[in-house]
Coordinates of C-alpha atoms in Angstrom, one line a residue:
M180 CA 9.7 -4.5 16.0
G181 CA 8.8 -6.2 19.0
T182 CA 12.8 -7.8 20.0
S183 CA 13.9 -6.2 23.1
V184 CA 17.3 -4.8 23.6
F185 CA 19.9 -4.4 26.0
E186 CA 22.3 -1.4 26.9
R187 CA 25.4 -1.5 25.0
P188 CA 28.4 -0.8 27.0
Q189 CA 30.7 2.4 26.3
T190 CA 34.2 1.7 26.4
N191 CA 35.6 5.1 25.0
A192 CA 36.0 7.5 27.6
R193 CA 36.0 10.2 25.3
K194 CA 33.6 9.0 22.8
S195 CA 30.4 8.7 26.1
A196 CA 31.7 12.3 26.7
R197 CA 30.9 13.6 23.2
L198 CA 27.9 11.5 22.1
R199 CA 26.2 10.6 26.1
P200 CA 25.2 6.8 26.4
V201 CA 24.4 5.2 23.2
F202 CA 21.3 2.8 23.3
G203 CA 20.9 0.3 20.4
I204 CA 20.0 2.4 17.3
Q205 CA 20.9 5.2 19.0
V206 CA 23.9 4.7 17.5
V207 CA 23.0 6.1 14.2
T208 CA 21.5 9.7 14.8
I209 CA 20.5 12.7 13.4
R210 CA 23.0 15.4 14.4
F211 CA 21.3 19.3 14.8
L212 CA 25.1 20.9 15.7
D213 CA 27.7 20.6 13.3
H214 CA 30.2 22.1 15.3
C215 CA 28.9 21.8 18.9
R216 CA 31.3 19.2 21.8
N217 CA 27.8 18.3 23.4
M218 CA 25.8 17.7 20.0
P219 CA 22.3 16.6 20.8
M220 CA 21.1 13.8 18.9
L221 CA 17.1 12.2 18.0
P222 CA 17.0 8.6 17.8
I223 CA 16.3 7.6 14.4
P224 CA 13.1 6.0 15.9
A225 CA 12.0 9.6 16.8
F226 CA 12.6 10.4 13.6
V227 CA 10.6 8.0 12.3
A228 CA 7.3 8.6 14.8
L229 CA 7.9 12.5 14.2
V230 CA 7.1 11.3 9.9
L231 CA 4.5 8.6 10.5
G232 CA 2.8 11.2 12.7
Y233 CA 2.6 14.0 10.6
L234 CA 1.5 11.3 7.2
A235 CA -1.7 10.1 10.1
L236 CA -2.3 13.6 10.3
R237 CA -2.3 14.8 7.1
T238 CA -4.7 11.6 6.0
F239 CA -7.1 12.3 9.1
L240 CA -7.4 16.6 8.0
S241 CA -7.7 15.1 3.9
G242 CA -10.7 12.5 5.1
G243 CA -8.4 9.4 4.3
R244 CA -10.0 6.3 5.3
P245 CA -10.3 5.7 9.3
F246 CA -8.4 2.3 8.9
L247 CA -5.7 4.0 7.4
V248 CA -5.5 6.5 9.6
A249 CA -5.5 4.2 12.5
F250 CA -2.7 2.6 10.9
L251 CA -0.4 5.0 10.1
T252 CA -1.1 5.9 14.0
A253 CA -0.1 3.0 15.2
C254 CA 3.1 2.8 13.5
T255 CA 3.7 6.2 15.1
L256 CA 2.9 4.7 18.4
Q257 CA 5.2 1.8 17.9
S258 CA 8.1 3.8 16.5
G259 CA 7.7 6.2 19.9
L260 CA 7.5 3.5 22.3
V261 CA 11.0 2.3 21.0
T262 CA 12.2 5.5 21.1
L263 CA 11.8 5.5 24.6
V264 CA 12.3 2.5 25.3
V265 CA 15.8 2.3 23.4
G266 CA 16.8 5.4 23.0
Y267 CA 15.6 6.7 26.4
S268 CA 16.1 3.7 28.0
V269 CA 12.3 3.6 29.9
E270 CA 12.3 -0.1 31.2
G271 CA 8.9 0.2 32.1
L272 CA 8.1 0.2 28.7
R273 CA 9.6 -3.0 27.3
P274 CA 7.3 -5.5 28.1
V275 CA 4.9 -3.7 26.3
L276 CA 7.1 -3.6 22.7
P277 CA 6.0 -7.0 21.9
V278 CA 2.3 -6.7 22.3
S279 CA 2.1 -3.3 20.2
A280 CA 4.1 -4.7 17.7
T281 CA 1.3 -7.1 17.1
I282 CA -1.5 -4.3 16.7
V283 CA 0.6 -3.5 13.4
P284 CA 0.0 -6.5 11.5
P285 CA -4.0 -6.8 11.8
L286 CA -4.1 -3.4 10.6
A287 CA -2.0 -3.4 7.7
W288 CA -4.4 -6.5 6.6
V289 CA -7.9 -4.5 7.2
T290 CA -6.0 -1.7 5.4
F291 CA -5.1 -3.4 2.9
R292 CA -9.1 -5.3 2.4
D293 CA -10.2 -1.6 3.3
A294 CA -9.1 0.3 0.1
L295 CA -8.8 -2.1 -2.1
V296 CA -11.0 -5.5 -2.0
S297 CA -14.2 -4.3 0.1
R298 CA -15.2 -2.0 2.9
I299 CA -14.8 -3.8 6.3
S300 CA -17.2 -3.5 9.6
L301 CA -15.7 -2.6 12.9
R302 CA -17.5 -6.0 13.5
V303 CA -14.6 -7.7 11.5
M304 CA -12.0 -5.5 12.7
S305 CA -12.7 -6.5 15.9
A306 CA -12.1 -10.6 15.3
H307 CA -8.4 -9.2 14.3
G308 CA -7.7 -8.3 17.7
T309 CA -7.2 -11.7 18.9
A310 CA -3.4 -11.3 17.5
P311 CA -2.1 -8.6 19.6
A312 CA -4.7 -10.2 22.8
F313 CA -2.8 -13.3 22.3
A314 CA 0.6 -11.8 22.4
L315 CA -0.4 -10.0 25.8
F316 CA -1.4 -13.3 27.0
C317 CA 2.0 -15.3 26.3
R318 CA 3.7 -11.4 27.1
V319 CA 2.1 -12.2 30.7
F320 CA 1.6 -15.8 30.9
A321 CA 4.6 -17.2 28.9
P322 CA 7.4 -14.3 28.5
E323 CA 9.4 -17.0 26.5
T324 CA 7.3 -17.6 23.5
T325 CA 6.9 -14.0 22.1
D326 CA 10.2 -14.1 20.3
F327 CA 8.2 -16.6 18.4
V328 CA 4.6 -14.9 18.4
V329 CA 5.7 -11.8 17.0
P330 CA 7.1 -13.0 13.9
L331 CA 4.3 -16.0 13.4
V332 CA 2.2 -12.7 13.3
F333 CA 4.1 -10.6 11.1
A334 CA 5.0 -13.5 8.6
G335 CA 1.6 -14.5 9.2
Y336 CA -0.8 -11.6 8.0
G337 CA 2.5 -10.6 5.2
G338 CA 1.7 -13.8 3.7
A339 CA -2.0 -13.1 3.6
I340 CA -1.9 -10.0 1.7
L341 CA 0.6 -11.5 -1.0
I342 CA -2.0 -14.5 -1.1
Q343 CA -4.9 -12.1 -1.4
L344 CA -3.4 -10.4 -4.2
R345 CA -2.4 -13.1 -6.1
G346 CA -5.8 -14.6 -6.7
A347 CA -7.5 -11.3 -7.7
S348 CA -7.3 -10.3 -11.0
D349 CA -8.8 -7.1 -10.3
M350 CA -8.9 -4.7 -6.9
P351 CA -13.2 -3.5 -7.1
L352 CA -12.0 -0.9 -5.1
A353 CA -8.7 0.3 -6.6
R354 CA -8.9 3.5 -9.3
L355 CA -8.6 1.8 -13.1
D356 CA -6.1 4.8 -14.1
A357 CA -4.0 3.6 -10.6
G358 CA -3.2 0.1 -13.6
R359 CA -1.2 -2.7 -11.6
V360 CA 0.7 0.4 -9.0
P361 CA -1.7 -0.3 -6.1
T362 CA -1.2 -4.2 -6.0
A363 CA 2.7 -3.4 -6.4
I364 CA 2.6 -1.0 -3.3
W365 CA 1.0 -3.7 -1.2
Q366 CA 3.0 -6.4 -2.7
V367 CA 6.2 -4.7 -0.9
L368 CA 4.1 -4.1 2.3
G369 CA 3.1 -7.5 2.7
W370 CA 7.0 -8.9 1.8
A371 CA 8.4 -5.9 4.1
L372 CA 5.7 -7.4 6.8
I373 CA 7.4 -10.5 6.2
A374 CA 10.9 -9.2 6.1
S375 CA 10.4 -7.7 10.0
A376 CA 9.4 -10.8 11.0
A377 CA 12.9 -12.4 9.8
S378 CA 14.4 -9.4 11.4
D379 CA 12.7 -10.2 14.5
V380 CA 13.9 -13.7 14.7
L381 CA 17.6 -12.9 13.3
I382 CA 17.9 -10.2 16.5
A383 CA 16.4 -13.2 18.9
L384 CA 19.3 -15.3 17.5
A385 CA 21.8 -12.8 18.0
F386 CA 21.2 -12.7 21.7
V387 CA 21.3 -16.5 21.7
T388 CA 24.2 -16.7 20.7
G389 CA 26.1 -13.4 22.2
N390 CA 26.5 -11.5 19.1
D391 CA 25.0 -8.3 20.7
D392 CA 27.1 -5.8 18.6
W393 CA 25.2 -6.7 15.9
V394 CA 21.3 -6.1 17.4
G395 CA 21.2 -2.7 17.3
W396 CA 22.1 -1.8 13.8
M397 CA 19.3 -4.8 13.3
I398 CA 16.8 -2.9 15.0
A399 CA 17.6 0.2 13.6
V400 CA 16.6 -1.6 10.0
S401 CA 13.4 -3.7 11.8
S402 CA 11.8 -1.2 13.9
S403 CA 12.5 2.4 12.5
L404 CA 13.6 1.2 8.8
V405 CA 10.4 -0.8 8.3
L406 CA 7.5 0.8 9.9
L407 CA 9.1 3.9 7.8
F408 CA 8.8 2.4 4.6
V409 CA 5.4 0.9 6.0
G410 CA 4.3 4.3 6.7
L411 CA 5.4 5.7 3.3
L412 CA 4.3 3.5 1.0
S413 CA 0.6 3.0 3.1
G414 CA 0.6 6.4 3.0
S415 CA 0.8 6.7 -1.0
P416 CA -2.3 8.0 -2.7
S417 CA -2.6 5.3 -5.3
A418 CA -2.4 2.2 -2.0
S419 CA -5.7 3.5 -1.3
G420 CA -8.7 3.1 -3.5
S421 CA -12.0 5.5 -4.2
A422 CA -13.6 7.5 -1.3
D423 CA -17.1 5.9 -2.3
N424 CA -18.1 3.7 0.2
E425 CA -21.0 2.0 -1.6
V426 CA -20.0 -0.9 -2.3
Q427 CA -21.9 -3.6 -4.6
T428 CA -21.8 -7.1 -2.4
E429 CA -20.6 -10.0 -4.1
S430 CA -23.7 -12.2 -4.9
S431 CA -23.2 -16.4 -6.1
L432 CA -22.0 -16.0 -9.8
P433 CA -24.7 -16.7 -12.8
P434 CA -23.9 -19.6 -15.1
Q435 CA -20.1 -18.7 -16.8
T436 CA -21.4 -19.0 -20.5
S437 CA -19.5 -17.2 -23.5
Q438 CA -23.2 -15.6 -24.7
K439 CA -23.2 -14.3 -21.2
D440 CA -19.9 -12.6 -21.2
V441 CA -20.5 -11.1 -24.4
E442 CA -23.6 -9.3 -23.5
I443 CA -22.1 -8.1 -20.5
V444 CA -19.7 -6.6 -23.0
A445 CA -21.9 -5.1 -24.8
T446 CA -24.4 -4.0 -22.2
L447 CA -21.2 -2.0 -20.6
E448 CA -20.0 -0.5 -24.1
A449 CA -23.1 0.8 -24.7
F450 CA -23.3 2.4 -21.1
L451 CA -20.2 4.0 -21.7
T452 CA -20.8 5.5 -25.0
R453 CA -24.3 7.0 -23.2
E454 CA -22.5 7.8 -19.9
P455 CA -19.1 8.1 -20.1
M456 CA -17.7 7.6 -16.9
H457 CA -14.1 6.5 -17.7
L458 CA -13.7 9.6 -18.4
D459 CA -13.7 10.1 -14.7
P460 CA -10.1 9.4 -12.9
N461 CA -11.6 7.8 -9.6
L462 CA -13.6 5.3 -11.4
T463 CA -13.3 2.0 -9.9
L464 CA -14.4 -1.7 -10.4
A465 CA -16.7 -1.1 -7.8
R466 CA -18.7 2.1 -8.9
L467 CA -19.0 0.4 -13.0
A468 CA -20.2 -2.7 -11.4
R469 CA -22.9 -1.1 -9.3
R470 CA -24.0 1.2 -12.5
L471 CA -24.4 -2.1 -14.3
H472 CA -26.1 -4.1 -11.2
L473 CA -23.7 -6.6 -11.5
P474 CA -21.4 -8.0 -8.9
E475 CA -17.9 -6.7 -9.3
K476 CA -16.3 -10.2 -10.1
R477 CA -18.8 -11.0 -12.7
V478 CA -18.1 -7.9 -14.6
S479 CA -14.3 -8.6 -14.5
I480 CA -14.8 -12.1 -15.6
A481 CA -16.9 -11.1 -18.6
V482 CA -14.4 -8.1 -19.6
N483 CA -11.5 -10.8 -19.2
R484 CA -13.0 -13.7 -21.3
A485 CA -14.7 -11.2 -23.9
T486 CA -11.9 -9.0 -25.2
G487 CA -8.6 -10.7 -23.3
A488 CA -7.8 -7.6 -21.1
N489 CA -8.3 -7.0 -17.1
V490 CA -11.4 -3.9 -16.3
S491 CA -8.4 -1.9 -16.3
R492 CA -7.1 -2.1 -19.2
Y493 CA -10.3 -1.8 -21.1
V494 CA -11.1 1.2 -19.6
N495 CA -7.8 2.9 -20.4
S496 CA -8.6 1.8 -24.0
W497 CA -12.1 3.8 -23.9
R498 CA -9.9 7.1 -22.4
I499 CA -7.0 6.8 -25.2
R500 CA -9.7 6.8 -27.7
H501 CA -11.4 9.9 -26.6
A502 CA -7.6 10.7 -26.4
C503 CA -6.6 10.2 -30.2
K504 CA -10.0 12.3 -31.0
L505 CA -9.0 15.3 -29.1
I506 CA -5.3 15.6 -30.4
E507 CA -7.1 15.1 -33.3
N508 CA -9.3 18.1 -32.7
G509 CA -6.1 20.2 -31.9
T510 CA -6.4 19.7 -28.3
S511 CA -2.8 19.8 -26.3
V512 CA -1.4 16.5 -25.2
T513 CA -1.1 17.1 -21.6
N514 CA -5.1 19.1 -22.0
A515 CA -5.9 15.5 -23.6
M516 CA -4.6 13.3 -21.2
L517 CA -6.4 15.4 -18.4
E518 CA -9.4 15.1 -20.1
S519 CA -9.6 11.3 -20.8
G520 CA -9.5 10.0 -17.2
F521 CA -5.3 10.2 -16.8
N522 CA -3.5 12.0 -14.1
T523 CA -0.4 10.4 -14.7
K524 CA 1.9 11.1 -17.9
S525 CA 3.6 7.5 -17.5
N526 CA 1.0 6.3 -17.6
F527 CA -0.9 8.0 -20.4
N528 CA 2.3 7.3 -22.6
R529 CA 2.0 3.9 -21.8
E530 CA -1.3 3.1 -22.4
F531 CA -1.0 5.3 -25.6
L532 CA 1.8 3.0 -27.3
R533 CA 0.0 0.2 -26.3
E534 CA -2.9 1.1 -28.0
T535 CA -2.0 2.9 -31.2
G536 CA 1.9 1.9 -31.5
V537 CA 3.3 5.3 -31.5
A538 CA 3.6 8.0 -28.7
P539 CA 0.8 10.8 -28.3
S540 CA 3.2 13.4 -29.5
K541 CA 3.6 11.5 -32.5
W542 CA 0.0 11.1 -32.7
Q543 CA -0.4 14.8 -32.7
S544 CA 2.1 15.3 -35.7
K545 CA 0.3 13.2 -38.2
A546 CA -3.0 15.3 -37.1
K547 CA -5.1 12.4 -38.9
G548 CA -8.7 13.9 -39.6
A549 CA -10.1 10.6 -38.5
S550 CA -9.2 7.9 -35.4
S551 CA -7.9 5.4 -36.3
V552 CA -8.1 3.2 -33.3
I553 CA -9.8 0.3 -33.7
S554 CA -12.8 -0.7 -31.4
I555 CA -12.5 -2.2 -28.0
T556 CA -14.0 -5.3 -28.8
Q557 CA -11.6 -6.1 -32.0
V558 CA -8.5 -5.1 -30.3
D559 CA -6.0 -8.2 -29.7
R560 CA -4.9 -8.0 -26.1
G561 CA -2.8 -10.2 -24.1
P562 CA -3.2 -10.1 -20.2

């Protein structure tokens, strides 16, 4: 995203007259006038900047998390800089590109943590400013090192996201209805950052080996499509957790005995029977743990050990039991889905089939008088 691009020579005079000077990824353009000889063109980075800017504005106006807005804004500004430097040859901004590029990965990490793991304070956020600060230092005092620093920053933060996801059984701030979707989205984003680092290395190699003709298309993928891909995915509602700001800080865990795990699950079952929080589609592990006055990880471990399921599946099983009763009482499948805490039909159908062994429509056709869904503590579930 931060690699320099040189102006490509134009050898065909007629083509030059029609397309005007071509710079890097301006080879790929969006043409607005199909029948005009001198077609006005919008470089791909400019189009990406418009899309990302719209996402940032929509997220801000809808009350999205501040770090997500900042992340989308950083992606927008980076695409805008690439447009000015690569598309319109504003050479004065070229030295800024490597430094501004290194702002994106730290913001991706902070946005990920703030959305799904734990709320990030401004003090913690400021610590990640060392990445662009170091890139600036290198750009001023050792410009030749920026080709190594920028990919390392992208690869480092992308790897950190993947490691965090691999070591977490539940994302405390993720909506339980979302299942593994948030994890999958951020896994893809982590790999996208690593892919961007790899593409920057390839672009640098292309210049070193004299293969300048490859550079335009390589930048089209790295500095534009990757940013667009990252922005679209991070702007997905499933990528962010609940807007609930009160998160219980994790304390030292009590002795982990099987009896204690069973007691916690029994307390949780009694609580859900008394207060059906599982019917709230925006329920998160953090909110559930706070109501039980326990750390999120303690609740997650207890549910996993006592039932063999993670918290998401555990809560969904309660929702399916509720949906079954509604369907038996004559409620339509769609209404039963919505009233049981599900937002998407695909997730509802998948969980319904897993819990009951049949599709919701088949359950409706049987019209049983009493629910045959086994108690949650007796269901043998895989992880």
